[in-house]
Short mmCIF file of C-alpha atoms in Angstrom, two decimals:
data_model
loop_
_atom_site.label_atom_id
_atom_site.label_comp_id
_atom_site.label_asym_id
_atom_site.label_seq_id
_atom_site.Cartn_x
_atom_site.Cartn_y
_atom_site.Cartn_z
CA MET A 1 65.22 -99.36 0.57
CA THR A 2 65.28 -99.89 -3.20
CA SER A 3 68.41 -102.05 -2.99
CA ALA A 4 66.69 -104.17 -0.38
CA VAL A 5 63.63 -104.53 -2.57
CA ILE A 6 65.73 -105.57 -5.57
CA ALA A 7 67.79 -108.06 -3.54
CA LEU A 8 64.77 -109.58 -1.81
CA GLY A 9 62.89 -109.62 -5.12
CA LEU A 10 65.72 -111.70 -6.64
CA VAL A 11 65.63 -114.05 -3.66
CA ALA A 12 61.87 -114.42 -4.12
CA ILE A 13 62.24 -115.12 -7.85
CA VAL A 14 64.80 -117.85 -7.18
CA ILE A 15 62.60 -119.41 -4.51
CA VAL A 16 59.53 -119.39 -6.75
CA ALA A 17 61.54 -120.88 -9.64
CA ALA A 18 62.98 -123.64 -7.44
CA VAL A 19 59.61 -124.50 -5.94
CA THR A 20 57.96 -124.60 -9.37
CA LEU A 21 60.71 -126.83 -10.72
CA GLY A 22 60.44 -129.20 -7.77
CA VAL A 23 56.65 -129.38 -7.82
CA VAL A 24 56.49 -129.98 -11.57
CA ALA A 25 59.19 -132.63 -11.37
CA ALA A 26 57.69 -134.47 -8.42
CA ARG A 27 54.03 -134.27 -9.33
CA ALA A 28 54.09 -137.44 -11.38
CA ASN A 29 54.91 -140.14 -8.88
CA LEU A 30 54.50 -139.87 -5.14
CA ASN A 31 52.51 -142.98 -4.52
CA SER A 32 54.57 -144.82 -1.94
CA PRO A 33 57.10 -144.01 0.77
CA THR A 34 59.77 -145.35 -1.55
CA ASP A 35 58.82 -142.85 -4.23
CA PHE A 36 58.69 -140.12 -1.67
CA VAL A 37 61.84 -140.80 0.28
CA VAL A 38 64.22 -142.38 -2.20
CA GLY A 39 62.75 -141.24 -5.49
CA GLY A 40 61.43 -144.72 -6.24
CA ARG A 41 65.10 -145.82 -6.24
CA ALA A 42 65.22 -144.68 -9.82
CA LEU A 43 67.19 -141.46 -9.96
CA GLY A 44 69.41 -141.36 -13.01
CA SER A 45 73.14 -140.61 -12.89
CA VAL A 46 72.80 -136.92 -13.70
CA LEU A 47 70.07 -136.19 -11.18
CA LEU A 48 71.85 -138.22 -8.51
CA TRP A 49 75.06 -136.39 -9.23
CA LEU A 50 73.27 -133.06 -8.81
CA LEU A 51 71.64 -134.23 -5.59
CA LEU A 52 75.00 -135.27 -4.17
CA ALA A 53 76.58 -132.03 -5.35
CA GLY A 54 73.73 -130.18 -3.68
CA GLU A 55 74.78 -131.82 -0.43
CA ILE A 56 78.15 -130.08 -0.45
CA TYR A 57 76.99 -126.65 -1.57
CA THR A 58 75.29 -125.20 1.46
CA SER A 59 75.35 -121.83 3.12
CA PHE A 60 78.65 -123.05 4.60
CA THR A 61 80.18 -122.85 1.12
CA PHE A 62 79.74 -119.10 1.04
CA LEU A 63 79.83 -118.05 4.65
CA GLY A 64 81.67 -120.69 6.65
CA ALA A 65 84.37 -121.62 4.17
CA ALA A 66 85.03 -118.07 3.08
CA GLY A 67 85.09 -116.80 6.64
CA TYR A 68 87.40 -119.63 7.65
CA ALA A 69 89.85 -118.85 4.86
CA TYR A 70 89.73 -115.16 5.68
CA GLY A 71 90.18 -115.70 9.39
CA LEU A 72 92.74 -118.52 9.42
CA GLY A 73 94.37 -118.86 6.00
CA ALA A 74 95.78 -122.24 4.99
CA PRO A 75 93.82 -124.34 7.55
CA ALA A 76 90.76 -123.68 5.37
CA PHE A 77 92.36 -125.92 2.72
CA TYR A 78 91.04 -128.87 4.72
CA ILE A 79 87.65 -128.14 3.15
CA LEU A 80 89.15 -129.00 -0.24
CA CYS A 81 90.75 -132.18 1.07
CA TYR A 82 88.00 -134.05 2.86
CA GLY A 83 85.53 -134.09 -0.04
CA PRO A 84 87.67 -136.18 -2.40
CA VAL A 85 88.65 -138.54 0.42
CA ALA A 86 84.97 -138.99 1.31
CA TYR A 87 84.12 -139.69 -2.32
CA ILE A 88 86.79 -142.36 -2.57
CA ILE A 89 85.18 -144.15 0.40
CA GLY A 90 81.75 -143.48 -1.08
CA TYR A 91 82.76 -144.95 -4.42
CA PHE A 92 83.21 -148.35 -2.81
CA LEU A 93 80.56 -148.09 -0.11
CA THR A 94 77.61 -146.51 -1.91
CA PRO A 95 76.82 -149.22 -4.49
CA LYS A 96 76.82 -151.84 -1.74
CA ILE A 97 74.43 -149.80 0.40
CA ARG A 98 72.30 -149.22 -2.65
CA SER A 99 71.94 -152.88 -3.54
CA VAL A 100 71.35 -153.96 0.07
CA GLY A 101 68.80 -151.16 0.41
CA ALA A 102 66.95 -152.28 -2.69
CA ALA A 103 67.09 -155.97 -1.77
CA PHE A 104 65.59 -155.43 1.69
CA GLY A 105 63.35 -152.48 0.85
CA MET A 106 65.17 -150.10 3.17
CA ILE A 107 64.49 -146.41 3.00
CA THR A 108 66.17 -145.01 6.10
CA GLN A 109 69.45 -145.53 7.87
CA PRO A 110 67.88 -147.21 10.93
CA ASP A 111 66.36 -149.73 8.53
CA ILE A 112 69.90 -150.93 7.87
CA PHE A 113 70.55 -151.46 11.58
CA ARG A 114 67.28 -153.29 12.06
CA ALA A 115 67.85 -155.59 9.12
CA ARG A 116 71.49 -156.30 9.87
CA TYR A 117 71.26 -156.80 13.63
CA GLY A 118 67.61 -157.76 13.90
CA SER A 119 67.05 -155.23 16.66
CA SER A 120 64.36 -152.58 16.58
CA ALA A 121 65.85 -151.03 19.71
CA LEU A 122 69.16 -150.53 17.94
CA ALA A 123 67.37 -149.04 14.95
CA GLY A 124 65.53 -146.65 17.26
CA LEU A 125 68.81 -145.70 18.90
CA ALA A 126 70.37 -145.03 15.49
CA ALA A 127 67.41 -142.81 14.62
CA LEU A 128 67.74 -140.90 17.89
CA VAL A 129 71.49 -140.43 17.56
CA GLY A 130 71.05 -139.26 13.99
CA PHE A 131 68.31 -136.90 15.06
CA PHE A 132 70.10 -135.25 17.97
CA PHE A 133 73.47 -134.95 16.34
CA LEU A 134 71.96 -133.17 13.37
CA ILE A 135 70.55 -130.42 15.55
CA PRO A 136 73.86 -128.49 15.65
CA TYR A 137 74.09 -128.85 11.91
CA ILE A 138 70.60 -127.47 11.40
CA THR A 139 71.41 -124.61 13.75
CA LEU A 140 74.54 -123.85 11.73
CA GLN A 141 72.67 -123.86 8.45
CA LEU A 142 69.84 -121.73 9.80
CA THR A 143 72.31 -119.23 11.19
CA GLY A 144 73.85 -119.01 7.73
CA LEU A 145 70.45 -118.62 6.17
CA GLN A 146 69.54 -115.92 8.64
CA LEU A 147 72.74 -114.02 7.86
CA LEU A 148 72.18 -114.29 4.12
CA LEU A 149 68.61 -113.10 4.39
CA SER A 150 69.35 -110.20 6.67
CA ILE A 151 72.18 -109.08 4.38
CA ALA A 152 70.02 -109.46 1.26
CA GLY A 153 67.27 -107.50 3.00
CA TYR A 154 69.64 -104.73 4.12
CA GLY A 155 68.21 -105.10 7.60
CA LEU A 156 64.73 -104.47 6.28
CA VAL A 157 63.48 -107.88 7.36
CA GLU A 158 63.65 -109.03 10.97
CA PRO A 159 66.16 -111.95 10.89
CA TYR A 160 63.95 -114.19 13.04
CA VAL A 161 60.97 -113.58 10.79
CA ALA A 162 63.08 -114.29 7.72
CA VAL A 163 64.39 -117.55 9.12
CA ALA A 164 60.93 -118.64 10.27
CA VAL A 165 59.52 -118.03 6.79
CA ALA A 166 62.42 -119.91 5.23
CA VAL A 167 61.95 -122.90 7.55
CA ALA A 168 58.24 -123.00 6.75
CA LEU A 169 58.99 -122.86 3.03
CA ILE A 170 61.64 -125.60 3.15
CA THR A 171 59.46 -127.87 5.25
CA GLY A 172 56.42 -127.32 3.07
CA PHE A 173 58.42 -127.87 -0.08
CA VAL A 174 59.89 -131.17 1.01
CA TRP A 175 56.56 -132.23 2.42
CA ALA A 176 54.97 -131.66 -0.96
CA THR A 177 57.62 -132.93 -3.32
CA GLY A 178 59.79 -135.55 -1.61
CA LEU A 179 63.29 -136.40 -2.67
CA ARG A 180 62.72 -136.00 -6.37
CA GLY A 181 61.52 -132.44 -5.94
CA THR A 182 64.54 -131.68 -3.78
CA ALA A 183 66.83 -133.13 -6.41
CA TRP A 184 65.30 -130.97 -9.11
CA ALA A 185 65.52 -127.89 -6.94
CA SER A 186 69.21 -128.78 -6.60
CA VAL A 187 69.55 -128.43 -10.36
CA LEU A 188 68.70 -124.75 -10.12
CA LYS A 189 70.52 -124.20 -6.85
CA ASP A 190 73.75 -125.84 -7.94
CA THR A 191 73.80 -123.92 -11.20
CA LEU A 192 73.39 -120.66 -9.32
CA VAL A 193 75.90 -121.57 -6.61
CA LEU A 194 78.50 -122.59 -9.18
CA ALA A 195 77.94 -119.44 -11.21
CA ALA A 196 78.25 -117.33 -8.06
CA ALA A 197 81.36 -119.21 -6.90
CA ILE A 198 83.07 -118.79 -10.27
CA PHE A 199 82.09 -115.14 -10.38
CA ALA A 200 83.38 -114.51 -6.86
CA GLY A 201 86.52 -116.55 -7.49
CA VAL A 202 87.40 -114.58 -10.60
CA ALA A 203 85.92 -111.15 -9.97
CA LEU A 204 86.89 -110.56 -6.35
CA PRO A 205 90.64 -111.19 -6.77
CA LEU A 206 90.60 -109.09 -9.96
CA HIS A 207 88.77 -106.30 -8.21
CA ALA A 208 90.70 -106.41 -4.96
CA ALA A 209 94.23 -107.19 -6.12
CA GLY A 210 94.33 -107.39 -9.92
CA GLY A 211 94.24 -111.18 -10.29
CA TRP A 212 94.85 -114.49 -8.54
CA SER A 213 98.64 -114.31 -8.55
CA ALA A 214 98.67 -110.73 -7.37
CA MET A 215 96.21 -111.60 -4.61
CA LEU A 216 98.22 -114.59 -3.41
CA ARG A 217 101.47 -112.58 -3.51
CA ALA A 218 99.84 -109.74 -1.61
CA VAL A 219 98.56 -112.18 1.03
CA SER A 220 101.93 -113.85 1.50
CA ALA A 221 103.66 -110.45 1.66
CA SER A 222 101.29 -109.00 4.24
CA HIS A 223 100.76 -112.25 6.19
CA PRO A 224 103.91 -114.40 6.01
CA GLY A 225 103.11 -118.01 6.83
CA TRP A 226 99.42 -117.47 6.20
CA LEU A 227 99.36 -119.81 3.18
CA THR A 228 101.07 -122.74 4.87
CA LEU A 229 100.18 -124.71 7.97
CA ALA A 230 101.74 -124.16 11.35
CA PRO A 231 104.02 -127.06 12.30
CA GLY A 232 103.10 -130.03 14.42
CA ALA A 233 100.58 -129.81 17.17
CA SER A 234 100.12 -126.02 17.25
CA PRO A 235 96.55 -124.74 16.96
CA HIS A 236 95.32 -125.32 13.41
CA GLY A 237 98.68 -126.86 12.61
CA VAL A 238 99.60 -129.90 10.58
CA ALA A 239 98.34 -132.44 13.13
CA TRP A 240 95.02 -130.63 13.40
CA PHE A 241 94.78 -130.51 9.62
CA VAL A 242 95.34 -134.21 9.01
CA THR A 243 92.98 -135.32 11.78
CA SER A 244 90.31 -132.85 10.63
CA VAL A 245 90.45 -134.18 7.10
CA LEU A 246 90.24 -137.79 8.32
CA VAL A 247 87.33 -137.13 10.67
CA SER A 248 85.43 -134.98 8.18
CA ALA A 249 85.93 -137.50 5.38
CA ALA A 250 84.77 -140.40 7.54
CA ALA A 251 81.79 -138.41 8.77
CA SER A 252 80.94 -137.26 5.27
CA SER A 253 81.10 -140.63 3.64
CA CYS A 254 78.66 -142.04 6.16
CA GLY A 255 77.10 -138.99 7.65
CA ARG A 256 77.08 -136.36 4.93
CA LEU A 257 74.52 -138.46 3.29
CA GLN A 258 72.30 -137.54 6.21
CA ARG A 259 72.44 -133.91 5.39
CA ARG A 260 69.05 -132.96 4.22
CA ARG A 261 68.13 -133.66 7.79
CA PHE A 262 65.43 -131.21 8.35
CA SER A 263 63.48 -131.75 5.29
CA ALA A 264 64.05 -135.42 5.42
CA ARG A 265 62.67 -135.70 8.91
CA ARG A 266 59.45 -134.10 7.81
CA ALA A 267 59.27 -136.35 4.84
CA ALA A 268 59.51 -139.27 7.21
CA MET A 269 56.66 -137.96 9.30
CA ARG A 270 54.44 -137.75 6.30
CA CYS A 271 55.04 -141.33 5.34
CA GLY A 272 52.97 -143.33 7.73
CA ALA A 273 54.80 -146.48 6.77
CA MET A 274 58.03 -145.19 8.25
CA ARG A 275 58.56 -146.25 11.76
CA TYR A 276 61.25 -143.82 12.75
CA CYS A 277 61.45 -140.12 12.33
CA CYS A 278 64.84 -140.46 10.88
CA PRO A 279 66.75 -137.43 9.82
CA CYS A 280 69.14 -139.65 7.97
CA ILE A 281 66.96 -140.46 5.06
CA VAL A 282 69.20 -138.88 2.57
CA PHE A 283 71.87 -141.35 3.59
CA SER A 284 69.95 -144.17 2.12
CA SER A 285 68.17 -141.99 -0.36
CA CYS A 286 71.33 -141.03 -2.10
CA SER A 287 72.68 -144.48 -1.92
CA CYS A 288 69.47 -146.34 -2.56
CA SER A 289 68.48 -144.23 -5.49
CA SER A 290 71.81 -144.54 -7.17
CA ARG A 291 70.67 -146.90 -9.85
CA ASP A 292 73.48 -146.08 -12.20
CA LEU A 293 76.45 -146.11 -9.91
CA PRO A 294 79.13 -148.61 -10.81
CA ARG A 295 78.85 -151.88 -8.98
CA CYS A 296 81.66 -153.32 -6.99
CA MET B 1 89.39 -159.79 -10.70
CA SER B 2 93.02 -160.70 -11.09
CA ARG B 3 95.55 -160.01 -8.39
CA ALA B 4 97.29 -157.35 -10.47
CA LYS B 5 94.04 -155.54 -11.16
CA ARG B 6 93.04 -155.68 -7.52
CA LEU B 7 96.37 -154.15 -6.55
CA ALA B 8 95.92 -151.45 -9.20
CA VAL B 9 92.46 -150.63 -7.82
CA ILE B 10 93.79 -150.41 -4.26
CA GLY B 11 96.68 -148.26 -5.43
CA LEU B 12 94.47 -145.88 -7.38
CA ALA B 13 92.14 -145.48 -4.41
CA ALA B 14 94.88 -145.16 -1.80
CA MET B 15 97.05 -142.68 -3.70
CA PRO B 16 94.76 -139.61 -3.59
CA ALA B 17 93.42 -140.56 -0.16
CA LEU B 18 96.93 -140.66 1.32
CA ALA B 19 98.05 -137.58 -0.62
CA LEU B 20 95.24 -135.51 0.87
CA THR B 21 95.66 -136.79 4.43
CA LEU B 22 98.90 -138.29 5.73
CA ALA B 23 101.09 -136.77 3.01
CA VAL B 24 99.94 -133.20 3.62
CA PRO B 25 102.69 -132.55 6.22
CA LEU B 26 105.28 -133.33 3.53
CA ALA B 27 103.70 -130.83 1.13
CA ASN B 28 103.37 -128.11 3.74
CA ARG B 29 105.67 -125.49 2.26
CA MET B 30 105.58 -122.28 0.29
CA GLU B 31 108.14 -123.10 -2.42
CA PRO B 32 107.98 -123.78 -5.28
CA THR B 33 105.17 -121.39 -6.11
CA VAL B 34 103.29 -121.20 -9.38
CA GLY B 35 101.69 -117.84 -10.08
CA GLY B 36 101.97 -116.89 -6.44
CA ALA B 37 100.15 -120.02 -5.26
CA PRO B 38 102.03 -121.84 -2.48
CA PHE B 39 103.12 -125.43 -3.09
CA LEU B 40 100.67 -126.64 -0.41
CA LEU B 41 97.71 -125.22 -2.35
CA LEU B 42 99.01 -126.57 -5.67
CA TRP B 43 99.44 -130.02 -4.10
CA ILE B 44 95.91 -130.05 -2.71
CA VAL B 45 94.21 -128.67 -5.83
CA GLY B 46 96.23 -131.07 -8.00
CA TRP B 47 95.03 -134.07 -6.01
CA VAL B 48 91.44 -132.79 -5.93
CA VAL B 49 91.59 -132.79 -9.74
CA ALA B 50 93.38 -136.16 -9.84
CA THR B 51 90.88 -137.95 -7.58
CA PRO B 52 88.06 -138.31 -10.13
CA ILE B 53 90.64 -139.40 -12.71
CA CYS B 54 91.81 -142.15 -10.34
CA LEU B 55 88.19 -143.18 -9.67
CA PHE B 56 87.52 -143.23 -13.40
CA GLY B 57 90.53 -145.54 -13.81
CA ILE B 58 89.14 -147.82 -11.08
CA SER B 59 85.73 -147.99 -12.74
CA LYS B 60 87.39 -148.89 -16.06
CA LEU B 61 89.38 -151.67 -14.37
CA GLU B 62 86.30 -153.00 -12.59
CA ARG B 63 84.16 -152.94 -15.69
CA ARG B 64 86.68 -154.99 -17.61
CA ALA B 65 87.13 -157.47 -14.79
#
């Protein structure tokens, strides 16, 4: 009971701090859809960097990736690989999207389709595809959230209640603060996630095995072959690995940018000027607000 | 941008991208290990660290061009 109260109290403190940060940061300028959705296209390098970093640190970082490594071993290394590959593509692609977005006043991904192909039907289709294919992603994230909350609450809180409250909070927060608020909340979140990741990465091996080397040696002694990939086309083998990295990198460099789906969709609804309830706003938001990215 | 610079940019971008995708099968082995870490992990972590350095090199080249 007391542990649950302490853990949930900490969760509440973090939420209150993040919301306060976001509200204070966003309060100044939310006058137009552009301000709301793409931060007035004026996010500086540091804030943009944090926003993009926030895109990769999700509940998957702690639950999915860790569980994958625990359950499968070396195949989990693909998570390390696809990020850099996606960023290499993004390095060349993002500034172009940013300048086109600014030139034509685009704020969502379907805007790009409409402007480029002159077809509102195609833009609508892009919005629909983006919307439906983000549903599994939202489900995944909410499942992670539900797990985290029920563990933090030591079973004190009904998981469905916890997740409903969280969804209401997230939606309300984005509704009230737009992209800039989300970016500032990322400042707090990323700091905490990094601190937790470093702590877990150092403390757990020390605690469990006496250090990184000892842990890796113990793993390869107890599970031979666990730290390398199975050959060829075997399940989770080399062929699976390479194709997974390629697909994930391609999807991330175009699609990752659509991540804040949920929130973003609501943001779109609020902005009357936006024609499509596009869950892909962050795609253009990241790119369009990247004032300081190098030009190609 | 000169032809040499363009080639350098392509090379710097392609190197980490290929190392983390198509070249992974070549790095898929245990030995040599450093501090218990298998060569595969060292290869991947090394290229993860090298990627921003390559991108930094590209941005330098592009800025001067």
